CSV table of C-alpha atoms and ligand atoms in Angstrom, one decimal:
chain,number,residue,atom,x,y,z
U,9,MET,CA,17.3,-35.7,57.0
U,10,ALA,CA,14.1,-35.9,55.3
U,11,ALA,CA,13.2,-32.6,56.5
U,12,ALA,CA,16.4,-31.1,55.3
U,13,ARG,CA,15.8,-32.8,52.0
U,14,GLY,CA,12.2,-31.3,52.1
U,15,GLY,CA,13.9,-28.1,52.8
U,16,LEU,CA,16.3,-28.2,49.9
U,17,ALA,CA,13.6,-29.4,47.4
U,18,ARG,CA,11.7,-26.4,48.7
U,19,LEU,CA,14.4,-23.9,48.2
U,20,LEU,CA,15.3,-25.3,44.7
U,21,ALA,CA,11.5,-25.1,43.8
U,22,ALA,CA,11.7,-21.4,45.2
U,23,ALA,CA,14.6,-20.8,43.1
U,24,ALA,CA,13.0,-22.3,40.0
U,25,VAL,CA,10.0,-20.2,40.6
U,26,CYS,CA,12.3,-17.4,40.8
U,27,VAL,CA,14.0,-18.0,37.4
U,28,LEU,CA,10.6,-18.7,35.5
U,29,TRP,CA,9.3,-15.4,37.4
U,30,ALA,CA,12.2,-13.4,36.0
U,31,ALA,CA,12.1,-15.0,32.6
U,32,ALA,CA,8.4,-14.4,32.4
U,33,ALA,CA,9.0,-10.7,33.3
U,34,GLU,CA,11.5,-10.3,30.7
U,35,ALA,CA,9.4,-11.8,28.0
U,36,ARG,CA,6.9,-9.2,29.1
U,37,SER,CA,9.0,-6.4,29.1
U,38,PRO,CA,8.5,-3.8,26.3
U,39,ALA,CA,12.1,-4.6,24.8
U,40,ALA,CA,11.2,-8.4,24.8
U,41,ARG,CA,7.9,-7.4,23.0
U,42,VAL,CA,9.9,-5.1,20.6
U,43,HIS,CA,12.1,-8.1,19.8
U,44,ARG,CA,9.4,-10.9,19.1
U,45,HIS,CA,7.4,-8.4,17.1
U,46,LEU,CA,10.4,-7.9,14.9
U,47,LYS,CA,11.2,-11.6,14.7
U,48,ARG,CA,8.0,-12.2,13.6
U,49,LEU,CA,7.8,-9.3,10.9
U,50,ASN,CA,11.3,-9.9,9.4
U,51,LYS,CA,12.1,-13.2,8.1
U,52,PRO,CA,15.6,-14.6,7.7
U,53,ALA,CA,17.3,-13.1,4.5
U,54,VAL,CA,19.2,-14.8,1.7
U,55,LYS,CA,21.1,-11.4,1.2
U,56,SER,CA,20.3,-7.9,2.5
U,57,ILE,CA,20.7,-4.5,0.7
U,58,GLU,CA,21.0,-1.3,2.3
U,59,SER,CA,19.2,1.4,0.5
U,60,PRO,CA,20.7,5.2,0.3
U,61,ASP,CA,17.5,6.2,2.2
U,62,TRP,CA,18.8,3.9,5.2
U,63,ASP,CA,16.1,1.2,4.5
U,64,ILE,CA,17.4,-2.3,4.5
U,65,ILE,CA,15.7,-4.5,1.8
U,66,ASP,CA,15.8,-8.3,2.8
U,67,CYS,CA,15.8,-10.7,0.1
U,68,VAL,CA,13.9,-13.5,1.4
U,69,HIS,CA,12.9,-17.0,0.1
U,70,ILE,CA,9.8,-16.7,-1.8
U,71,SER,CA,8.2,-19.5,0.5
U,72,HIS,CA,9.4,-18.0,3.9
U,73,GLN,CA,7.7,-14.7,3.1
U,74,PRO,CA,5.3,-13.6,6.1
U,75,ALA,CA,2.0,-14.3,4.1
U,76,PHE,CA,2.5,-18.0,4.9
U,77,ASP,CA,2.1,-17.1,8.7
U,78,HIS,CA,-1.5,-16.8,7.9
U,79,PRO,CA,-3.4,-19.8,9.1
U,80,LEU,CA,-5.3,-20.4,6.0
U,81,LEU,CA,-2.1,-20.1,3.9
U,82,LYS,CA,-0.3,-23.0,5.7
U,83,ASN,CA,-1.5,-25.6,2.7
U,84,HIS,CA,-1.5,-23.1,0.2
U,85,THR,CA,-0.1,-23.7,-3.3
U,86,LEU,CA,2.0,-20.6,-4.5
U,87,GLN,CA,0.9,-19.2,-7.9
U,88,LEU,CA,4.0,-18.3,-9.5
U,89,ARG,CA,1.9,-16.6,-12.4
U,90,PRO,CA,-1.5,-15.3,-13.2
U,91,ALA,CA,-3.8,-17.8,-14.9
U,92,PHE,CA,-5.3,-14.9,-16.4
U,93,HIS,CA,-4.3,-11.3,-17.5
U,94,PRO,CA,-6.8,-8.8,-19.3
U,95,GLU,CA,-4.0,-7.7,-21.4
U,96,GLY,CA,-3.3,-11.1,-22.6
U,97,LEU,CA,-1.2,-13.8,-20.8
U,98,TYR,CA,2.1,-12.4,-19.3
U,99,ASP,CA,4.8,-13.6,-21.4
U,100,ASP,CA,8.0,-14.7,-19.8
U,101,THR,CA,10.7,-14.7,-22.6
U,102,LYS,CA,9.3,-11.0,-23.6
U,103,SER,CA,10.0,-9.7,-20.1
U,104,SER,CA,13.3,-11.3,-19.6
U,105,LEU,CA,14.3,-10.1,-22.9
U,106,ALA,CA,13.1,-6.7,-22.6
U,107,SER,CA,14.8,-6.1,-19.3
U,108,GLY,CA,17.9,-8.0,-20.0
U,109,GLU,CA,19.0,-7.0,-23.4
U,110,ALA,CA,21.1,-3.9,-22.5
U,111,GLY,CA,22.0,-5.1,-19.1
U,112,GLU,CA,20.4,-2.3,-17.5
U,113,LYS,CA,17.2,-2.0,-15.8
U,114,PRO,CA,15.1,1.1,-15.3
U,115,MET,CA,15.4,2.6,-12.0
U,116,LEU,CA,12.3,2.3,-10.1
U,117,GLN,CA,13.0,2.1,-6.4
U,118,LEU,CA,16.1,3.8,-4.8
U,119,TRP,CA,17.2,0.8,-3.3
U,120,HIS,CA,18.0,-0.7,-6.8
U,121,GLN,CA,21.0,2.0,-6.5
U,122,ASN,CA,22.8,-0.8,-4.2
U,123,GLY,CA,21.8,-4.1,-5.5
U,124,ARG,CA,18.9,-6.4,-6.9
U,125,CYS,CA,17.4,-9.9,-5.2
U,126,GLN,CA,17.8,-13.0,-7.1
U,127,GLU,CA,15.2,-15.0,-8.6
U,128,GLY,CA,13.4,-17.4,-5.9
U,129,THR,CA,13.6,-14.3,-3.5
U,130,VAL,CA,11.3,-11.5,-2.8
U,131,PRO,CA,12.4,-8.3,-1.6
U,132,ILE,CA,11.0,-7.2,1.6
U,133,ARG,CA,11.5,-3.8,3.5
U,134,ARG,CA,13.0,-4.7,7.1
U,135,THR,CA,10.9,-3.5,9.9
U,136,LYS,CA,13.3,-1.5,12.4
U,137,LYS,CA,13.1,-1.0,16.2
U,138,ASP,CA,12.4,2.6,15.4
U,139,ASP,CA,9.5,1.8,13.2
U,140,LEU,CA,7.7,0.2,16.1
U,141,LEU,CA,8.6,2.7,18.8
U,142,ARG,CA,7.2,5.4,16.7
U,143,ALA,CA,3.9,3.7,16.4
U,144,SER,CA,1.2,4.7,18.8
U,145,SER,CA,0.6,0.9,19.5
U,146,MET,CA,2.9,-1.8,18.3
U,147,ARG,CA,-0.1,-4.4,17.8
U,148,ARG,CA,-1.6,-1.5,15.7
U,149,TYR,CA,1.6,-0.9,13.6
U,150,GLY,CA,0.9,-1.0,9.8
U,151,ARG,CA,-2.7,-0.9,10.6
U,152,LYS,CA,-3.1,2.8,10.8
U,153,GLN,CA,-6.4,4.7,10.6
U,154,HIS,CA,-7.3,4.7,6.9
U,155,THR,CA,-10.5,5.7,5.1
U,156,THR,CA,-12.4,5.1,1.8
U,157,PRO,CA,-13.8,8.4,0.4
U,158,ASN,CA,-17.7,7.9,0.3
U,159,PRO,CA,-18.8,10.1,-2.4
U,160,LEU,CA,-22.5,8.7,-2.1
U,161,SER,CA,-23.0,10.2,1.3
U,162,VAL,CA,-20.6,13.1,2.4
U,163,ASP,CA,-20.2,13.0,6.2
U,164,LEU,CA,-19.5,16.6,6.8
U,165,SER,CA,-19.2,16.2,10.7
U,166,MET,CA,-15.8,14.5,9.9
U,167,LEU,CA,-14.6,17.9,8.3
U,168,ASN,CA,-15.4,19.7,11.5
U,169,GLU,CA,-13.4,17.7,13.8
U,170,GLY,CA,-10.4,17.1,11.6
U,171,GLY,CA,-10.2,14.2,9.6
U,172,HIS,CA,-9.4,12.7,6.1
U,173,GLN,CA,-9.9,14.7,3.0
U,174,HIS,CA,-10.1,13.4,-0.6
U,175,ALA,CA,-10.2,14.3,-4.3
U,176,ILE,CA,-11.4,11.6,-6.3
U,177,ALA,CA,-12.8,10.2,-9.6
U,178,TYR,CA,-15.1,7.0,-9.3
U,179,VAL,CA,-17.3,4.7,-10.9
U,180,GLU,CA,-20.0,2.6,-9.3
U,181,GLY,CA,-23.2,0.5,-10.5
U,182,GLU,CA,-21.6,-2.6,-12.3
U,183,LYS,CA,-19.6,-5.5,-11.5
U,184,TYR,CA,-15.9,-4.8,-11.8
U,185,TYR,CA,-13.2,-7.2,-12.1
U,186,GLY,CA,-10.3,-4.7,-11.9
U,187,ALA,CA,-8.8,-1.4,-12.7
U,188,ARG,CA,-5.7,0.4,-13.6
U,189,ALA,CA,-4.2,4.0,-13.7
U,190,THR,CA,-1.0,5.8,-14.5
U,191,ILE,CA,-0.1,7.9,-11.6
U,192,ASN,CA,2.1,11.0,-11.4
U,193,VAL,CA,4.5,10.8,-8.7
U,194,TRP,CA,5.3,13.6,-6.3
U,195,GLU,CA,6.8,14.2,-2.7
U,196,PRO,CA,4.1,16.3,-1.1
U,197,LYS,CA,4.9,18.1,2.1
U,198,ILE,CA,3.4,16.9,5.3
U,199,GLN,CA,2.7,19.4,8.0
U,200,GLN,CA,2.8,16.7,11.0
U,201,PRO,CA,4.4,13.7,11.2
U,202,ASN,CA,0.9,11.8,12.4
U,203,GLU,CA,-0.5,13.0,8.9
U,204,PHE,CA,-0.2,11.5,5.4
U,205,SER,CA,-0.8,12.1,1.9
U,206,LEU,CA,-1.4,9.4,-0.6
U,207,SER,CA,-2.3,9.1,-4.2
U,208,GLN,CA,-3.8,5.6,-5.0
U,209,LEU,CA,-6.7,3.5,-6.3
U,210,TRP,CA,-9.2,1.7,-4.3
U,211,ILE,CA,-11.2,-1.8,-5.4
U,212,LEU,CA,-14.3,-1.8,-3.4
U,213,GLY,CA,-16.7,-4.2,-2.3
U,214,GLY,CA,-19.8,-4.1,-0.1
U,215,SER,CA,-21.3,-1.3,1.2
U,216,PHE,CA,-19.7,1.4,3.4
U,217,GLY,CA,-20.9,-0.1,6.4
U,218,ALA,CA,-18.7,-2.3,8.8
U,219,ASP,CA,-17.8,-5.1,6.2
U,220,LEU,CA,-16.4,-2.9,3.5
U,221,ASN,CA,-13.8,-4.7,1.4
U,222,SER,CA,-11.2,-3.0,-0.2
U,223,ILE,CA,-8.0,-3.4,-1.9
U,224,GLU,CA,-5.7,-0.4,-2.6
U,225,ALA,CA,-2.4,0.5,-4.3
U,226,GLY,CA,-0.5,3.6,-5.1
U,227,TRP,CA,2.0,5.8,-3.5
U,228,GLN,CA,2.1,7.5,-0.1
U,229,VAL,CA,4.4,9.9,2.2
U,230,SER,CA,3.9,8.7,5.6
U,231,PRO,CA,6.4,10.2,8.3
U,232,ASP,CA,4.7,8.1,11.0
U,233,LEU,CA,4.9,5.0,8.9
U,234,TYR,CA,8.3,5.0,7.4
U,235,GLY,CA,10.5,7.6,9.3
U,236,ASP,CA,10.9,9.9,6.5
U,237,ASN,CA,9.2,12.1,3.9
U,238,ASN,CA,10.0,9.9,1.0
U,239,THR,CA,7.3,8.7,-1.4
U,240,ARG,CA,6.8,5.1,-1.3
U,241,LEU,CA,5.0,2.3,-3.2
U,242,PHE,CA,2.5,1.0,-1.0
U,243,THR,CA,-0.5,-1.5,-1.0
U,244,TYR,CA,-3.3,-1.9,1.6
U,245,TRP,CA,-6.2,-4.2,2.0
U,246,THR,CA,-9.1,-5.0,4.4
U,247,SER,CA,-12.3,-7.2,4.5
U,248,ASP,CA,-14.1,-5.4,7.4
U,249,ALA,CA,-13.9,-1.4,6.8
U,250,TYR,CA,-10.4,-1.0,8.5
U,251,GLN,CA,-11.5,-2.6,12.0
U,252,ALA,CA,-9.6,-6.0,12.5
U,253,THR,CA,-8.4,-7.1,9.4
U,254,GLY,CA,-6.0,-5.3,6.8
U,255,CYS,CA,-2.9,-3.3,6.8
U,256,TYR,CA,-0.2,-1.5,4.7
U,257,ASN,CA,2.2,-3.7,2.4
U,258,ILE,CA,2.9,-6.9,3.8
U,259,LEU,CA,2.9,-6.0,7.4
U,260,CYS,CA,0.2,-8.6,8.1
U,261,SER,CA,0.0,-11.8,6.1
U,262,GLY,CA,-2.3,-11.6,3.1
U,263,PHE,CA,-0.6,-10.4,0.0
U,264,ILE,CA,1.7,-13.1,-1.5
U,265,GLN,CA,4.6,-11.6,-3.5
U,266,ILE,CA,6.2,-13.3,-6.5
U,267,ASN,CA,8.3,-10.8,-7.7
U,268,SER,CA,11.9,-10.0,-7.0
U,269,GLU,CA,12.4,-6.8,-8.0
U,270,ILE,CA,9.9,-4.1,-6.5
U,271,ALA,CA,9.7,-4.2,-2.5
U,272,MET,CA,6.4,-3.0,-1.0
U,273,GLY,CA,6.9,0.3,1.0
U,274,ALA,CA,10.4,1.1,-0.8
U,275,SER,CA,11.0,4.8,-2.0
U,276,ILE,CA,10.1,5.4,-5.5
U,277,PHE,CA,12.7,7.2,-7.7
U,278,PRO,CA,12.7,9.4,-9.3
U,279,ILE,CA,9.9,11.8,-8.4
U,280,SER,CA,8.4,14.8,-10.6
U,281,ASN,CA,9.8,18.3,-10.3
U,282,LEU,CA,7.7,21.5,-10.8
U,283,ALA,CA,7.6,22.7,-14.1
U,284,GLY,CA,10.6,19.9,-14.7
U,285,SER,CA,10.9,16.1,-15.5
U,286,GLN,CA,7.5,14.2,-14.8
U,287,TYR,CA,7.4,10.7,-13.9
U,288,ASP,CA,4.7,8.5,-13.0
U,289,ILE,CA,3.8,4.8,-12.0
U,290,SER,CA,1.3,2.3,-13.6
U,291,ILE,CA,-0.7,0.0,-11.4
U,292,LEU,CA,-3.0,-2.8,-12.7
U,293,ILE,CA,-5.1,-5.0,-10.1
U,294,TRP,CA,-7.3,-7.5,-11.8
U,295,LYS,CA,-9.1,-10.7,-10.6
U,296,ASP,CA,-8.1,-13.9,-12.2
U,297,PRO,CA,-11.6,-15.6,-13.1
U,298,LYS,CA,-10.1,-19.1,-12.7
U,299,GLU,CA,-8.5,-19.1,-9.4
U,300,GLY,CA,-10.5,-16.0,-8.1
U,301,ASN,CA,-6.9,-14.3,-6.8
U,302,TRP,CA,-6.8,-10.5,-6.9
U,303,TRP,CA,-3.3,-9.7,-8.7
U,304,MET,CA,-1.2,-6.7,-9.0
U,305,GLN,CA,1.2,-5.6,-11.6
U,306,PHE,CA,3.4,-2.5,-11.3
U,307,GLY,CA,4.5,-1.0,-14.5
U,308,LYS,CA,4.6,-2.7,-18.0
U,309,GLU,CA,6.4,-5.9,-16.5
U,310,TYR,CA,6.3,-6.5,-13.1
U,311,VAL,CA,3.6,-8.8,-11.6
U,312,LEU,CA,4.1,-8.2,-7.8
U,313,GLY,CA,1.9,-10.9,-6.6
U,314,TYR,CA,-1.7,-11.5,-5.4
U,315,TRP,CA,-4.3,-11.3,-2.5
U,316,PRO,CA,-6.0,-14.8,-2.2
U,317,SER,CA,-9.8,-14.8,-2.7
U,318,PHE,CA,-10.4,-16.3,0.5
U,319,LEU,CA,-9.4,-13.1,2.6
U,320,PHE,CA,-12.3,-11.3,1.1
U,321,SER,CA,-16.2,-11.8,1.3
U,322,TYR,CA,-17.8,-9.2,-1.2
U,323,LEU,CA,-14.6,-9.1,-3.1
U,324,ALA,CA,-14.5,-13.2,-3.4
U,325,ASP,CA,-17.2,-12.2,-6.2
U,326,SER,CA,-16.5,-8.7,-7.8
U,327,ALA,CA,-15.9,-5.3,-6.9
U,328,SER,CA,-19.0,-2.9,-6.6
U,329,MET,CA,-17.2,0.5,-6.8
U,330,ILE,CA,-13.6,1.7,-8.1
U,331,GLU,CA,-12.3,5.1,-7.1
U,332,TRP,CA,-9.0,6.8,-8.1
U,333,GLY,CA,-7.3,9.8,-6.4
U,334,GLY,CA,-5.8,11.5,-3.3
U,335,GLU,CA,-6.2,11.4,0.3
U,336,VAL,CA,-4.6,13.4,3.3
U,337,VAL,CA,-5.2,13.6,6.7
U,338,ASN,CA,-6.2,16.7,8.3
U,339,SER,CA,-5.2,16.7,12.0
U,340,GLU,CA,-6.1,20.4,12.8
U,341,PRO,CA,-9.0,20.7,15.2
U,342,ASN,CA,-12.0,23.0,14.9
U,343,GLY,CA,-12.4,23.1,11.1
U,344,ALA,CA,-9.0,24.5,10.8
U,345,HIS,CA,-6.8,22.9,8.0
U,346,THR,CA,-3.4,21.5,7.9
U,347,SER,CA,-1.0,22.8,5.3
U,348,THR,CA,-0.3,18.9,4.1
U,349,GLN,CA,-0.2,19.1,0.4
U,350,MET,CA,-2.2,16.5,-1.6
U,351,GLY,CA,-0.5,15.4,-5.1
U,352,SER,CA,1.9,18.1,-6.1
U,353,GLY,CA,0.6,20.7,-3.6
U,354,ARG,CA,-1.0,22.5,-6.9
U,355,PHE,CA,-4.7,23.1,-7.8
U,356,PRO,CA,-5.9,21.0,-10.8
U,357,GLU,CA,-6.2,24.2,-13.1
U,358,GLU,CA,-2.4,24.5,-13.1
U,359,GLY,CA,-2.3,21.5,-15.4
U,360,PHE,CA,0.8,19.4,-16.7
U,361,GLY,CA,4.0,19.8,-15.0
U,362,LYS,CA,2.6,21.5,-12.0
U,363,ALA,CA,-0.7,19.6,-10.9
U,364,SER,CA,-0.7,16.0,-10.3
U,365,TYR,CA,-2.4,13.6,-12.7
U,366,PHE,CA,-3.9,10.0,-13.0
U,367,LYS,CA,-4.2,9.0,-16.7
U,368,ASN,CA,-5.5,6.1,-18.8
U,369,ILE,CA,-7.8,5.2,-15.8
U,370,GLN,CA,-9.6,1.8,-17.0
U,371,VAL,CA,-11.7,-0.7,-15.4
U,372,VAL,CA,-11.8,-4.5,-16.0
U,373,ASP,CA,-15.5,-5.4,-16.8
U,374,SER,CA,-17.5,-8.5,-16.6
U,375,THR,CA,-15.9,-9.7,-19.9
U,376,ASN,CA,-12.5,-9.5,-18.1
U,377,GLN,CA,-11.6,-6.8,-20.6
U,378,LEU,CA,-9.8,-3.4,-19.7
U,379,LYS,CA,-12.2,-0.6,-20.8
U,380,ALA,CA,-12.5,3.1,-20.4
U,381,PRO,CA,-14.8,3.7,-17.3
U,382,LYS,CA,-18.5,4.7,-17.8
U,383,GLY,CA,-20.2,7.7,-16.1
U,384,VAL,CA,-16.9,8.7,-13.9
U,385,GLY,CA,-18.2,11.0,-11.0
U,386,THR,CA,-15.6,13.2,-9.0
U,387,PHE,CA,-15.7,14.1,-5.5
U,388,THR,CA,-14.0,16.3,-3.1
U,389,GLU,CA,-15.1,17.4,0.4
U,390,GLN,CA,-14.0,20.9,0.3
U,391,SER,CA,-12.7,22.0,-3.2
U,392,ASN,CA,-11.1,25.2,-1.9
U,393,CYS,CA,-8.5,22.8,-0.1
U,394,TYR,CA,-8.1,20.0,-2.5
U,395,ASP,CA,-9.7,19.7,-5.7
U,396,VAL,CA,-10.3,17.3,-9.0
U,397,GLN,CA,-11.0,18.1,-12.6
U,398,ASP,CA,-11.6,15.2,-15.2
U,399,GLY,CA,-11.0,15.0,-18.8
U,400,ASN,CA,-10.7,13.0,-21.7
U,401,ASN,CA,-8.6,12.8,-24.7
U,402,GLY,CA,-6.7,10.7,-27.2
U,403,ASP,CA,-3.3,9.6,-25.6
U,404,TRP,CA,-4.3,10.2,-21.9
U,405,GLY,CA,-7.7,8.3,-22.3
U,406,THR,CA,-9.8,9.2,-19.2
U,407,TYR,CA,-7.6,11.5,-16.9
U,408,PHE,CA,-7.9,13.7,-14.2
U,409,TYR,CA,-5.8,16.4,-12.3
U,410,TYR,CA,-6.4,16.5,-8.4
U,411,GLY,CA,-4.7,17.7,-5.3
U,412,GLY,CA,-4.1,21.2,-3.8
U,413,PRO,CA,-2.0,23.1,-0.9
U,414,GLY,CA,-4.6,22.5,1.8
U,415,LYS,CA,-4.5,25.6,4.1
U,416,ASN,CA,-4.6,28.8,2.1
U,417,SER,CA,-6.6,32.0,2.0
U,418,ASN,CA,-9.6,30.2,0.7
U,419,CYS,CA,-9.2,27.1,3.1
U,420,PRO,CA,-8.4,28.5,6.5
K,503,NAG,C1,-3.8,-28.5,6.1
K,503,NAG,O1,-3.5,-29.8,5.7
K,503,NAG,C2,-3.5,-30.7,7.0
K,503,NAG,C3,-3.1,-32.2,6.4
K,503,NAG,O2,-3.8,-32.6,5.1
K,503,NAG,C4,-4.8,-30.6,7.5
K,503,NAG,O3,-5.0,-31.4,8.6
K,503,NAG,C5,-5.2,-29.4,7.6
K,503,NAG,O4,-6.5,-29.1,8.2
K,503,NAG,C6,-4.9,-28.5,6.6
K,503,NAG,N1,-5.2,-26.8,7.1
K,503,NAG,C7,-6.0,-25.8,6.3
K,503,NAG,C8,-5.8,-24.8,7.0
K,503,NAG,O5,-6.4,-26.3,5.4
K,504,NAG,C1,9.8,15.9,7.0
K,504,NAG,O1,9.2,17.3,6.5
K,504,NAG,C2,9.0,18.1,7.7
K,504,NAG,C3,8.4,19.5,6.9
K,504,NAG,O2,7.5,19.1,5.7
K,504,NAG,C4,10.1,18.3,8.3
K,504,NAG,O3,9.7,19.3,9.5
K,504,NAG,C5,10.9,16.9,8.9
K,504,NAG,O4,12.1,17.1,9.6
K,504,NAG,C6,11.1,16.1,7.7
K,504,NAG,N1,11.3,14.9,8.3
K,504,NAG,C7,12.3,14.1,8.0
K,504,NAG,C8,12.7,12.8,8.8
K,504,NAG,O5,13.2,14.6,6.9
């Protein structure tokens, strides 16, 4: 009897091990990994809106957003408004009147055609299975290779091996506490799905070594990241030169969103036409001197949220360089060039309506005021492929045209 019971016990134990083993194998399977990853990224929604571009925008309760998965944000007290604004404190009554009066709001993102998120929620672009499967590595999803142009030391070896190309304006040599720009919006053509084209501003701290701190925002076309060729609003941050920290939008926790109208990574609408209507977006990023957080505003009235100061080392104090402009990935090897466009795909000489522009570029100085940048430099690796030309006039303040077609007879 004892032996039989022992046998049964062993049998049961073996069966249990089998079940556990099967469960463990299931948990390790690629499908289960995708499922777990999606569950971590996509939080339960109060409401979901399907955008005409097939995106799903989840309206997620503000305190359930992915940022709060960050271990250092467990006890964080959500800041519902900045303690300081370089253009004067954000006025709730003014903005609600401005947007509510006519019962109509300006179209800024494509998904607005099919609905809005309610107050107290934040709109989050849902990550789909296909988004993860497109990424070369799920762990690296949203953390793609990204660079900062270094106008102080050009690495020409990058060009010969295929790499990133830029056309930018920049300032350095002072302490900066923010920057703004109004950026013309286009839909540049991308030759290969693993290339991208973006137009953005960079807030930089530290040196161009391994610990570079960066906060970035603008628009981008990135087929690999989004699965289409649409122009999307994006942000990016890193505190170690793109190595272990940082990613696009809110794909890793860090940026805390407070706004219920604008979704990171969502398509911008409308887009400029060649020799037709021109559209632009305004982005302002500034450091709140009281709390130390870096805030972002989109347009005149949408304060989107903030990056807590503790994410950064150098930027916990101030920025040492500001850059504005375009970047593309050139994946052609051996010194050849991709035909991926930057900006509108036209050179700066073509001017308004054809070339893309940044206008009213400003910095927040050490007195926390928005000022025209002093001593603006420009930089491009190969002006025959993508170029930049700056200028100054009344309405446009400090501005520049930038971009180009990439591959052409002068840029083989
Ligand atoms: C959060 O608060 C709890 C309780 O006060 C504390 O034990 C924990 O260390 C805090 N966590 C962080 C990340 O500050
Ligand atoms: C994106 O554009 C490229 C050419 O510029 C085209 O080959 C590709 O099919 C487009 N992708 C999508 C998803 O529309």
